[in-house]
PDB file of C-alpha atoms in Angstrom:
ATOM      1  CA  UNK A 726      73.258  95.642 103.054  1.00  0.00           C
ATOM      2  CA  UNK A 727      74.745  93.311 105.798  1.00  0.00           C
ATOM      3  CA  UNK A 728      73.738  89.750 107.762  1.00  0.00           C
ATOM      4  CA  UNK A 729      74.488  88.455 110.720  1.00  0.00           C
ATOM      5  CA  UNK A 730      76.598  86.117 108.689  1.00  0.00           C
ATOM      6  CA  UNK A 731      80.172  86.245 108.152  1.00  0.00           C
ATOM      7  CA  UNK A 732      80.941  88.179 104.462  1.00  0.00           C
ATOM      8  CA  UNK A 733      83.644  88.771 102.074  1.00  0.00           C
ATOM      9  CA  UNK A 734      83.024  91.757 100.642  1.00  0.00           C
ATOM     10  CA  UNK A 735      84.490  92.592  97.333  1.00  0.00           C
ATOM     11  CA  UNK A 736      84.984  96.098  95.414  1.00  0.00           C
ATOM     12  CA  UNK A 737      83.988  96.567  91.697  1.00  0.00           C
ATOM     13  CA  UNK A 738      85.634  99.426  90.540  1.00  0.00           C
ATOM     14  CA  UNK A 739      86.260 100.469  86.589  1.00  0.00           C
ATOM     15  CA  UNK A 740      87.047 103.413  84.271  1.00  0.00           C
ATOM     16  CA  UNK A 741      89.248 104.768  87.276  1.00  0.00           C
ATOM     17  CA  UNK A 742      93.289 104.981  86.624  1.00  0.00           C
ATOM     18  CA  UNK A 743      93.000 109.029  86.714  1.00  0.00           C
ATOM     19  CA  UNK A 744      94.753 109.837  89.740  1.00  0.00           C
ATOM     20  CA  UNK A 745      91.410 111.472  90.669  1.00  0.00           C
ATOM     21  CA  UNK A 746      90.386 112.522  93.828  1.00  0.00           C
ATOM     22  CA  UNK A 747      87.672 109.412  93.195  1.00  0.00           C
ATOM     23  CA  UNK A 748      90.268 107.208  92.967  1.00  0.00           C
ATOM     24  CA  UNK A 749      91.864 107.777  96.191  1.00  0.00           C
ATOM     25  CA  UNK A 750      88.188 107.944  97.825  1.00  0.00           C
ATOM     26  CA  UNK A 751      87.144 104.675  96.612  1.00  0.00           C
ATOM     27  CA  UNK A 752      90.564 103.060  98.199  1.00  0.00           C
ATOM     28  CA  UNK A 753      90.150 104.267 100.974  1.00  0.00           C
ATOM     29  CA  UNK A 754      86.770 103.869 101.329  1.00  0.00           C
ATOM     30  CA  UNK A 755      86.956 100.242 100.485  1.00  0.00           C
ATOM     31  CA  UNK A 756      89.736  99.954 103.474  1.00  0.00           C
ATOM     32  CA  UNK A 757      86.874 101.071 106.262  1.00  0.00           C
ATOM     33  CA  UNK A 758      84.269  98.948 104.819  1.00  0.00           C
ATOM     34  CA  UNK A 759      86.823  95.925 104.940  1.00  0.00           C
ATOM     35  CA  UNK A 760      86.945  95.199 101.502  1.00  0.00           C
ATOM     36  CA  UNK A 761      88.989  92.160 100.865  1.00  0.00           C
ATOM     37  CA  UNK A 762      89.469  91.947  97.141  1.00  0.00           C
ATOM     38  CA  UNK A 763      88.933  94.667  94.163  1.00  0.00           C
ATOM     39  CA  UNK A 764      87.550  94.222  90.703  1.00  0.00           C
ATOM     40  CA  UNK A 765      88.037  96.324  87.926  1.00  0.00           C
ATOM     41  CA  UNK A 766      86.170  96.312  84.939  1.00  0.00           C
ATOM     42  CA  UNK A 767      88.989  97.936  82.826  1.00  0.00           C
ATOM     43  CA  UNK A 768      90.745 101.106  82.098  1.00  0.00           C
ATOM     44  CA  UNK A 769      92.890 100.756  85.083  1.00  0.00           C
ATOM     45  CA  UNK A 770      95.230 103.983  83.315  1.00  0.00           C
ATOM     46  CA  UNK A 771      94.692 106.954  81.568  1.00  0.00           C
ATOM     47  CA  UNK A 772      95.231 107.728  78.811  1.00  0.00           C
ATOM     48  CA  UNK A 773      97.266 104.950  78.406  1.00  0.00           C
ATOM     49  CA  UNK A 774     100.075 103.230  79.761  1.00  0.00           C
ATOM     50  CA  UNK A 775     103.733 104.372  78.265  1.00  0.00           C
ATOM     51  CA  UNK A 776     105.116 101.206  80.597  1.00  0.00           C
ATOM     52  CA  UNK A 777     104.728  99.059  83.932  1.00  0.00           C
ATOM     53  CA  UNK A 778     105.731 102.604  85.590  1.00  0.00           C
ATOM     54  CA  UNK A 779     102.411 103.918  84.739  1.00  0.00           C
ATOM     55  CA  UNK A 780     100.347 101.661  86.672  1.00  0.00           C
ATOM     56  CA  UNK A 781     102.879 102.016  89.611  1.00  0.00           C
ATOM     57  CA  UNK A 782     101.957 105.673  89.999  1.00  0.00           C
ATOM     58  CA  UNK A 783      98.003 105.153  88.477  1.00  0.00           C
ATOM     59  CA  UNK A 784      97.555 102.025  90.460  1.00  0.00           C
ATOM     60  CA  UNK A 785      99.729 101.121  92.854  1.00  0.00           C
ATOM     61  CA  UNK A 786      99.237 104.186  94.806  1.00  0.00           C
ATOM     62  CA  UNK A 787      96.067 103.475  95.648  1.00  0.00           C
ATOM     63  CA  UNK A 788      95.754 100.284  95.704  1.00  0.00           C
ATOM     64  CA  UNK A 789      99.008  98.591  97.458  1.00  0.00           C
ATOM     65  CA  UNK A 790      97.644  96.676 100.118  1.00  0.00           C
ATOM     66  CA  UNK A 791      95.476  94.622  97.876  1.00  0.00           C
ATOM     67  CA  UNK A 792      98.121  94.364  94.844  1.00  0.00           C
ATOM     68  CA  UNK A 793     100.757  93.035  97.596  1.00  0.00           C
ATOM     69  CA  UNK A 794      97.708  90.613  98.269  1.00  0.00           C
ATOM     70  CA  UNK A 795      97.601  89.330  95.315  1.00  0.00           C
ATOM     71  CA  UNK A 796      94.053  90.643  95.392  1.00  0.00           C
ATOM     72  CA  UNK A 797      93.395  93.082  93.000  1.00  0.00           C
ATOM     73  CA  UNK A 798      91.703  91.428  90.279  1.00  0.00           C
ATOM     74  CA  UNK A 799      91.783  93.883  86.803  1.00  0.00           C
ATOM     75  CA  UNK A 800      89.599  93.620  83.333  1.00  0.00           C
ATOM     76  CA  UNK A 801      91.718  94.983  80.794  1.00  0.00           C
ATOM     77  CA  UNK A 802      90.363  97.940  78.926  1.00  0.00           C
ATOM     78  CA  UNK A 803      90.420 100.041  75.790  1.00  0.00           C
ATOM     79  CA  UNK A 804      93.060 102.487  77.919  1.00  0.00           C
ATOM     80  CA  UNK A 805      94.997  99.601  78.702  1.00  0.00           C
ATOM     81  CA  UNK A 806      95.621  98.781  75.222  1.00  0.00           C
ATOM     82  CA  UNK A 807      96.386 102.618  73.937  1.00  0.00           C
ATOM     83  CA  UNK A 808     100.221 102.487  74.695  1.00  0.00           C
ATOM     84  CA  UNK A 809     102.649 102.101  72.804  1.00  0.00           C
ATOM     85  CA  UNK A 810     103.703  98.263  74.034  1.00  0.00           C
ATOM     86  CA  UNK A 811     100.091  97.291  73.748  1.00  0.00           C
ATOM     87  CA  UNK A 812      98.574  94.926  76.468  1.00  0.00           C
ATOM     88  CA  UNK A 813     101.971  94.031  77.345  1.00  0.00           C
ATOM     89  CA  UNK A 814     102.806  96.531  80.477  1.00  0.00           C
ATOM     90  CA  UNK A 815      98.716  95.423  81.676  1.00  0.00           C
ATOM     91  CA  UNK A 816     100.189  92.077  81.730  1.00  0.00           C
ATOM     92  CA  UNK A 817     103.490  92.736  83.389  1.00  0.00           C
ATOM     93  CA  UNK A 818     102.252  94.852  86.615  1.00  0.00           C
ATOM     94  CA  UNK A 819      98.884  92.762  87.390  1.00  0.00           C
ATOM     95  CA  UNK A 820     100.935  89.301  86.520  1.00  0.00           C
ATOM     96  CA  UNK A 821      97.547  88.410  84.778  1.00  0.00           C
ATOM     97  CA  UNK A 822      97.122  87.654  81.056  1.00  0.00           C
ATOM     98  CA  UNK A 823      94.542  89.402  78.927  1.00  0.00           C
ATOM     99  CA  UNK A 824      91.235  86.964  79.802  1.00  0.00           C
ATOM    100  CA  UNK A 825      91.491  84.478  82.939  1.00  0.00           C
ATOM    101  CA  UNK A 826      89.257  83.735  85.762  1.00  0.00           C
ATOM    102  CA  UNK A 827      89.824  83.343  89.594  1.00  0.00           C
ATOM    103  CA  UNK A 828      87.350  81.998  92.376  1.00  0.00           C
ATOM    104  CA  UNK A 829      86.442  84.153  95.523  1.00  0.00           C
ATOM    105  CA  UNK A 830      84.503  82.618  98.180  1.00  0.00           C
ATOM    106  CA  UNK A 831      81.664  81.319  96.062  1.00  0.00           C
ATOM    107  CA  UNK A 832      81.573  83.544  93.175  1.00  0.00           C
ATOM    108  CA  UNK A 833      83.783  82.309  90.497  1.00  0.00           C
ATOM    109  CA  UNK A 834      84.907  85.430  87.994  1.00  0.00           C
ATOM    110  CA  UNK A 835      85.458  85.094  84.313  1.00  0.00           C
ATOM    111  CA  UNK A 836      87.640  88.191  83.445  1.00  0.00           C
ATOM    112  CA  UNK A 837      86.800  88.764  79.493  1.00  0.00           C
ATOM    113  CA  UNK A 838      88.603  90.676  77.217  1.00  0.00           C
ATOM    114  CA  UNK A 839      86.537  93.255  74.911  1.00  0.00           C
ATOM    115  CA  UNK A 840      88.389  95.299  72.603  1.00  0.00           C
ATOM    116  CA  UNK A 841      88.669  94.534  69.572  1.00  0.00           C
ATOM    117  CA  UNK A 842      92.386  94.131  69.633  1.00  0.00           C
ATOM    118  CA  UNK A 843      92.182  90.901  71.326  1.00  0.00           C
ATOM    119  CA  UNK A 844      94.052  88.766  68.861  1.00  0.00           C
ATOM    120  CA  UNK A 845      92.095  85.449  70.424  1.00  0.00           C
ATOM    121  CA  UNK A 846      88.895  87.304  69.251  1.00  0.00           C
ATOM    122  CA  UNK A 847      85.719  88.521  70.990  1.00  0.00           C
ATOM    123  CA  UNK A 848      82.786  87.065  69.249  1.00  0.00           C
ATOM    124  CA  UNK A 849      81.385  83.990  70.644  1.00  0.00           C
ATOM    125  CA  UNK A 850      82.795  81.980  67.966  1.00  0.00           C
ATOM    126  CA  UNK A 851      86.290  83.122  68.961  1.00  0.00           C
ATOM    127  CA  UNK A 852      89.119  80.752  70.812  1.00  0.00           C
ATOM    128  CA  UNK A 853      88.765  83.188  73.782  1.00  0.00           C
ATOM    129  CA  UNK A 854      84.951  82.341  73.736  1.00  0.00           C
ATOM    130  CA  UNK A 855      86.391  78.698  73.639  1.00  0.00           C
ATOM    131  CA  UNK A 856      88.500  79.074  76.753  1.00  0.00           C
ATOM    132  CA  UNK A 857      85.495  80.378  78.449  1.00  0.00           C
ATOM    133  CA  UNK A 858      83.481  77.675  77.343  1.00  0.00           C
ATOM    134  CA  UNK A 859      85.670  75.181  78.357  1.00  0.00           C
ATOM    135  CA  UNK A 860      86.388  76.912  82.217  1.00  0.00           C
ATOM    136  CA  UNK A 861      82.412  76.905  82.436  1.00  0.00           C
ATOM    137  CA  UNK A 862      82.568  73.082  81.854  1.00  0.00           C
ATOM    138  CA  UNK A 863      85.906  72.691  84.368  1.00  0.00           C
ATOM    139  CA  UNK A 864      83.646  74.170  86.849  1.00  0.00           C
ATOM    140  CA  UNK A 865      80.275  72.074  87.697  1.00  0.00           C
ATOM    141  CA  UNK A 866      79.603  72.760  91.320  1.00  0.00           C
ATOM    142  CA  UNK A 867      80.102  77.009  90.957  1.00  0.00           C
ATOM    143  CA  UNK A 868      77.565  78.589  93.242  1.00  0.00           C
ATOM    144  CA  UNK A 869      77.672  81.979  91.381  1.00  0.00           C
ATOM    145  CA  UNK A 870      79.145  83.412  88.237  1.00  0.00           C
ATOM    146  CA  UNK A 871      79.962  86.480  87.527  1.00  0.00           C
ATOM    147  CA  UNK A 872      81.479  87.649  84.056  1.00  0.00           C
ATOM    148  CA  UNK A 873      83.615  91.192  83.810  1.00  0.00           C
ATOM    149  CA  UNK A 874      84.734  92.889  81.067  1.00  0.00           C
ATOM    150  CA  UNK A 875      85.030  96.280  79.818  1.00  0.00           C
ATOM    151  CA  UNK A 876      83.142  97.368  76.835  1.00  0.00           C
ATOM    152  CA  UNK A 877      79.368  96.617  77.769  1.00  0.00           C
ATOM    153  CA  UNK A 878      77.535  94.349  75.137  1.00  0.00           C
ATOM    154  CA  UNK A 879      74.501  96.706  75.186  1.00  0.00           C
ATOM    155  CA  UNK A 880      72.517  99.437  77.260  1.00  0.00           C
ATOM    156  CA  UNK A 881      69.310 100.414  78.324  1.00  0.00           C
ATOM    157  CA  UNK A 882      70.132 104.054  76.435  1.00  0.00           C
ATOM    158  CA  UNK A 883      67.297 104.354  73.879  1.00  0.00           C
ATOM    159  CA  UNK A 884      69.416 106.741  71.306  1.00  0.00           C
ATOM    160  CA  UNK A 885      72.846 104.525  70.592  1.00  0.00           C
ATOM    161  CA  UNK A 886      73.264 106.681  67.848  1.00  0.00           C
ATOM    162  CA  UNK A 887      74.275 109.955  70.364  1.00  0.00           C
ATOM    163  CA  UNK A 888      75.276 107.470  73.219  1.00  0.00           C
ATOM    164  CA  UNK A 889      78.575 109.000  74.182  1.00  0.00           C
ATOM    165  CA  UNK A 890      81.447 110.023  72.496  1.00  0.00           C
ATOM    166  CA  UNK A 891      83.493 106.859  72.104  1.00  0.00           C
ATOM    167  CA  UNK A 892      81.774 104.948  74.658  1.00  0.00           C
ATOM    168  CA  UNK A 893      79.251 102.773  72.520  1.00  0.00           C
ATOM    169  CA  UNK A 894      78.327  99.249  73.289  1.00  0.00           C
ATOM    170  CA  UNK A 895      80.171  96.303  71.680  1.00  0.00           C
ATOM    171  CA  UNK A 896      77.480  93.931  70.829  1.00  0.00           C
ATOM    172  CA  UNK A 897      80.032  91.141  69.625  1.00  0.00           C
ATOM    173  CA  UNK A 898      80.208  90.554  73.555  1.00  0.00           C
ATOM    174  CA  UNK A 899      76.017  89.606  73.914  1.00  0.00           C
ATOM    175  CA  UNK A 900      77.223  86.098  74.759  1.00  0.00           C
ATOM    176  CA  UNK A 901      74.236  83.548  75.640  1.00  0.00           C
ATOM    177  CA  UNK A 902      75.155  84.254  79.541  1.00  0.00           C
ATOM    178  CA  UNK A 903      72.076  82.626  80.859  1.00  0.00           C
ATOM    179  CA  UNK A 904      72.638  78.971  78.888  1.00  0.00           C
ATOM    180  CA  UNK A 905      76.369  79.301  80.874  1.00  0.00           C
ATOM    181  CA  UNK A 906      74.989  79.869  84.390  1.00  0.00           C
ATOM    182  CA  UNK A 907      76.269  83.240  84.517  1.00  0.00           C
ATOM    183  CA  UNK A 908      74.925  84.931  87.193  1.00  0.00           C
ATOM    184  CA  UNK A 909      75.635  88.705  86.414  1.00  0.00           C
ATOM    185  CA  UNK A 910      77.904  90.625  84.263  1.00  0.00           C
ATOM    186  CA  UNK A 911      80.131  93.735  85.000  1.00  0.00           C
ATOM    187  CA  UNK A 912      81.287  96.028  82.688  1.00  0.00           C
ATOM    188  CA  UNK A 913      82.380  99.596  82.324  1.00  0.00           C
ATOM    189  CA  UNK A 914      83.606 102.477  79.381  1.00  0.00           C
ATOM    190  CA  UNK A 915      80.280 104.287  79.680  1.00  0.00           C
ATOM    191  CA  UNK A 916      81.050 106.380  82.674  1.00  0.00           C
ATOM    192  CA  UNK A 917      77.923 106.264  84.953  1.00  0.00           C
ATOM    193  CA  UNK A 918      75.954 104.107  87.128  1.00  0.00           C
ATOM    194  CA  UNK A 919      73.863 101.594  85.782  1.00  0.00           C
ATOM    195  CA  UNK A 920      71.663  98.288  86.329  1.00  0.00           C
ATOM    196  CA  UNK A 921      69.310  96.351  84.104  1.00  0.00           C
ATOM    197  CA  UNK A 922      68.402  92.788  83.141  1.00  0.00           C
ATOM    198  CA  UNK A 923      69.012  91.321  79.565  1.00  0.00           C
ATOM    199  CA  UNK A 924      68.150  87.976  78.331  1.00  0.00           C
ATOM    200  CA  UNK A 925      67.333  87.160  81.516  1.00  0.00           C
ATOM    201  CA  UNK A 926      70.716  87.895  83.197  1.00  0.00           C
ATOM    202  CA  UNK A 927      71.645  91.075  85.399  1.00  0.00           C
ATOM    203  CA  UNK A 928      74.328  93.799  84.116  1.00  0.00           C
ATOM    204  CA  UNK A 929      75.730  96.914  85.758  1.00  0.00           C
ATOM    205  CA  UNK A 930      77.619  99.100  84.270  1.00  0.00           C
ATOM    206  CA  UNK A 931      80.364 100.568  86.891  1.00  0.00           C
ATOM    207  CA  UNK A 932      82.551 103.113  84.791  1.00  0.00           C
ATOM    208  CA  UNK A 933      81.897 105.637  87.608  1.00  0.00           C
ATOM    209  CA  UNK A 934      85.067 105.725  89.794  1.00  0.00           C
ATOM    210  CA  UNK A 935      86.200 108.766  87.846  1.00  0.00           C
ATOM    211  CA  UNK A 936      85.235 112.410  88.410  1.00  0.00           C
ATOM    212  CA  UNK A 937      84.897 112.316  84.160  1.00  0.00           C
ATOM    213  CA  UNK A 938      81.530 111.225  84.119  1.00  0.00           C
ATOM    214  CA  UNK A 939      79.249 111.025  81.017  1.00  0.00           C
ATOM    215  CA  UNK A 940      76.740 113.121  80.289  1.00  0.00           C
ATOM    216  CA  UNK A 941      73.332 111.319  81.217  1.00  0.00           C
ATOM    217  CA  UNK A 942      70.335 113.264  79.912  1.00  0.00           C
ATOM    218  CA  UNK A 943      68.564 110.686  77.769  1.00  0.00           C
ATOM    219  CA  UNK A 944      65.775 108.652  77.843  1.00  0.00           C
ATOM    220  CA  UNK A 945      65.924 104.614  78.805  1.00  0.00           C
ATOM    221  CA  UNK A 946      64.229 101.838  78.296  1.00  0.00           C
ATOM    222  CA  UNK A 947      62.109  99.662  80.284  1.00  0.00           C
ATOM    223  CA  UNK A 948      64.972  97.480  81.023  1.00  0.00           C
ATOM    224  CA  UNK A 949      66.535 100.021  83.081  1.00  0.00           C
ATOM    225  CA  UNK A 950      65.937  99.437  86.835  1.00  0.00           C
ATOM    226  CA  UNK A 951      68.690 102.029  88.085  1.00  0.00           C
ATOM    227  CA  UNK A 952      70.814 105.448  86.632  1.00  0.00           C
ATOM    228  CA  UNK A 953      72.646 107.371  88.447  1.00  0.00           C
ATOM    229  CA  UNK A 954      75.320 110.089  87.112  1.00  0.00           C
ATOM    230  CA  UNK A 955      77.159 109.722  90.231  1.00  0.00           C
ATOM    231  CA  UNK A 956      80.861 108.977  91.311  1.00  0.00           C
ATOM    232  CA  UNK A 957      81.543 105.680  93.187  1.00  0.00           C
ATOM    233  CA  UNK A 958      81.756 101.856  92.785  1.00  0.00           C
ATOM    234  CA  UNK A 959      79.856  98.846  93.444  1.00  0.00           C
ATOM    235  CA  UNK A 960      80.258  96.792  97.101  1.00  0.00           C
ATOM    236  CA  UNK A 961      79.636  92.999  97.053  1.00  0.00           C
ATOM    237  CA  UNK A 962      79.021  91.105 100.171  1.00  0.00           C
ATOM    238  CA  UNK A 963      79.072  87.033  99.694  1.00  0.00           C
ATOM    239  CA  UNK A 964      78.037  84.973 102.556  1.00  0.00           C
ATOM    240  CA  UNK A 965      77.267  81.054 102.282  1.00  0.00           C
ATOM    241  CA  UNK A 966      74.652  80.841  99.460  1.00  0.00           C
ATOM    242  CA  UNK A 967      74.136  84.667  98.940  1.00  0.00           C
ATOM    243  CA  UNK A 968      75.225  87.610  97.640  1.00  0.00           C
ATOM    244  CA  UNK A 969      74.094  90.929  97.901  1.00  0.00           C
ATOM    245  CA  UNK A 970      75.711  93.775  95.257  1.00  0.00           C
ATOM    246  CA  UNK A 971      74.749  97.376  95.629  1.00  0.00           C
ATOM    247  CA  UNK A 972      76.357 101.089  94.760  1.00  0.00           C
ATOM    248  CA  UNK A 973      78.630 102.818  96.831  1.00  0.00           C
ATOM    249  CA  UNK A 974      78.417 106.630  96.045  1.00  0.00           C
ATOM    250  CA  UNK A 975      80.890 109.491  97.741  1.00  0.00           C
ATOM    251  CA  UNK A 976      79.193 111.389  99.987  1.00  0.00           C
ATOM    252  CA  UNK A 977      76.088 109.282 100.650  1.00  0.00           C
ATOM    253  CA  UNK A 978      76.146 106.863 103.955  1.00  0.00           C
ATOM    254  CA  UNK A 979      74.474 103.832 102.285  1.00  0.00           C
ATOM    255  CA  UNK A 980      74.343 101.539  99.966  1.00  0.00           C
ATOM    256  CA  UNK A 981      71.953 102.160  96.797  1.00  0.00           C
ATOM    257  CA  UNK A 982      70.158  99.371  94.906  1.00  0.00           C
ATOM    258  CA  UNK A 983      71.137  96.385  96.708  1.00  0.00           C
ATOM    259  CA  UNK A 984      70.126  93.280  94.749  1.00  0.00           C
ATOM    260  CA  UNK A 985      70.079  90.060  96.515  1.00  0.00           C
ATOM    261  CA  UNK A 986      70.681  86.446  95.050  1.00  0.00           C
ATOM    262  CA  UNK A 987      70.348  83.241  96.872  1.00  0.00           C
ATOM    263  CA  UNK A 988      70.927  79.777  96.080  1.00  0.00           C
ATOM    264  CA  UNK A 989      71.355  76.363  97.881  1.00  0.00           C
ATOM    265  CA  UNK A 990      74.946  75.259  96.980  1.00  0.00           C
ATOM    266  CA  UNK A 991      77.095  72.220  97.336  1.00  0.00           C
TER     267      UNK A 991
END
């Protein structure tokens, strides 16, 4: 990855809120390579939040320079709805509500909500389908779109009947991404590495920021264009008219599957 271009880079992180030696890793990793905003694709605590403190010691210790930012940019995930006060404690520390979108640079972010607790719904006929509808219309001259949320909508796994213990797609959340402009979607739960096109629109999976990751000896299908059981988190860089997206994995000094996307924009 790079240019001789000025970048933003941005950090996708998801399935993380361990306290793991991952955790910190990614953090501070993100810090050298100048990272300045972080995504999360959900489950942002384990194994669920008992109040606002639990993010402060899940969270905030890792992640305090970009929090006091304001920008740390979270997905809520199954985890995040386990505790006792529901999504309310999410909602209190990040100061964000369940499903809500924010614009970095040129990518513009639609932050879904998955689980099936979501009381605005999470088919496409829901009213949170409706809000997204009606931000993709508020929004004409976008240069890229990105969607995150956490449950992915499918996977290139061949088996989903043995895909992994509670980590299953949610195919209620196969929106018609390419008729909305979406450029890519994000999305975590399974915990591994993974890239593939559907319907003619690029997902990764990033539930890797963990050092709980899923067993991964099963076939794919020929959608699959990258795997990897390894622990790390995915590395944006947006320059005018491009972005380039890749995976960051501990231990290794580059960048793995960079994928590039250009357009002319206004």
């Amino acid at each position: 990855m790079g240019s001789t271009s000025p970048t933003v880079r941005i950090g996708v992180i998801g399935d993380f809120g361990n306290r793991s030696r991952i955790e910190s890793w990614a953090a501070a990793d993100m810090r050298l390579n100048d990272v300045s905003s972080v995504v999360t694709v959900g489950d942002n605590v384990y194994p669920f939040p008992k109040g606002v403190a639990t993010y402060e010691t899940h969270v905030g210790q890792f992640f305090s320079s970009w929090l006091s930012s304001h920008s740390f940019f979270p997905a809520i995930g199954n985890h995040d709805w386990n505790g006792p006060l529901d999504a309310a404690p999410f909602e209190a520390f990040f100061g964000v509500p369940r499903y809500y979108d924010v614009t970095l640079g040129q990518v513009h972010f639609f932050f879904l909500d998955s689980d099936d607790r979501e009381p605005d719904g999470i088919r496409w006929d829901s009213r949170q389908a409706a809000w997204f509808r009606d931000r993709i219309a508020a929004s004409p001259d976008d240069c890229f779109r990105f969607v995150v949320f956490h449950h992915p909508a499918v996977s290139t796994k061949v088996d989903q009947s043995d895909f992994c213990i509670g980590c299953e797609p949610v195919p209620e959340m196969d929106w018609p991404w390419k008729e909305y402009g979406v450029d890519g979607v994000f999305s975590g739960h399974a915990h591994w590495a993974e890239r593939f096109e559907h319907r003619g629109v690029m997902h990764w999976t990033v539930g890797n920021t963990t050092d709980d990751l899923d067993a991964t000896g099963f076939p794919v299908d020929e959608r699959n264009a990258f795997f990897a059981s390894k622990s790390g988190y995915v590395l944006m860089e947006v320059s005018p008219g491009r972005v380039d997206i890749g995976f960051r994995f501990v231990r290794e000094p580059v960048v793995r599957d960079v994928v590039s996307m250009k357009k002319r924009c206004s």
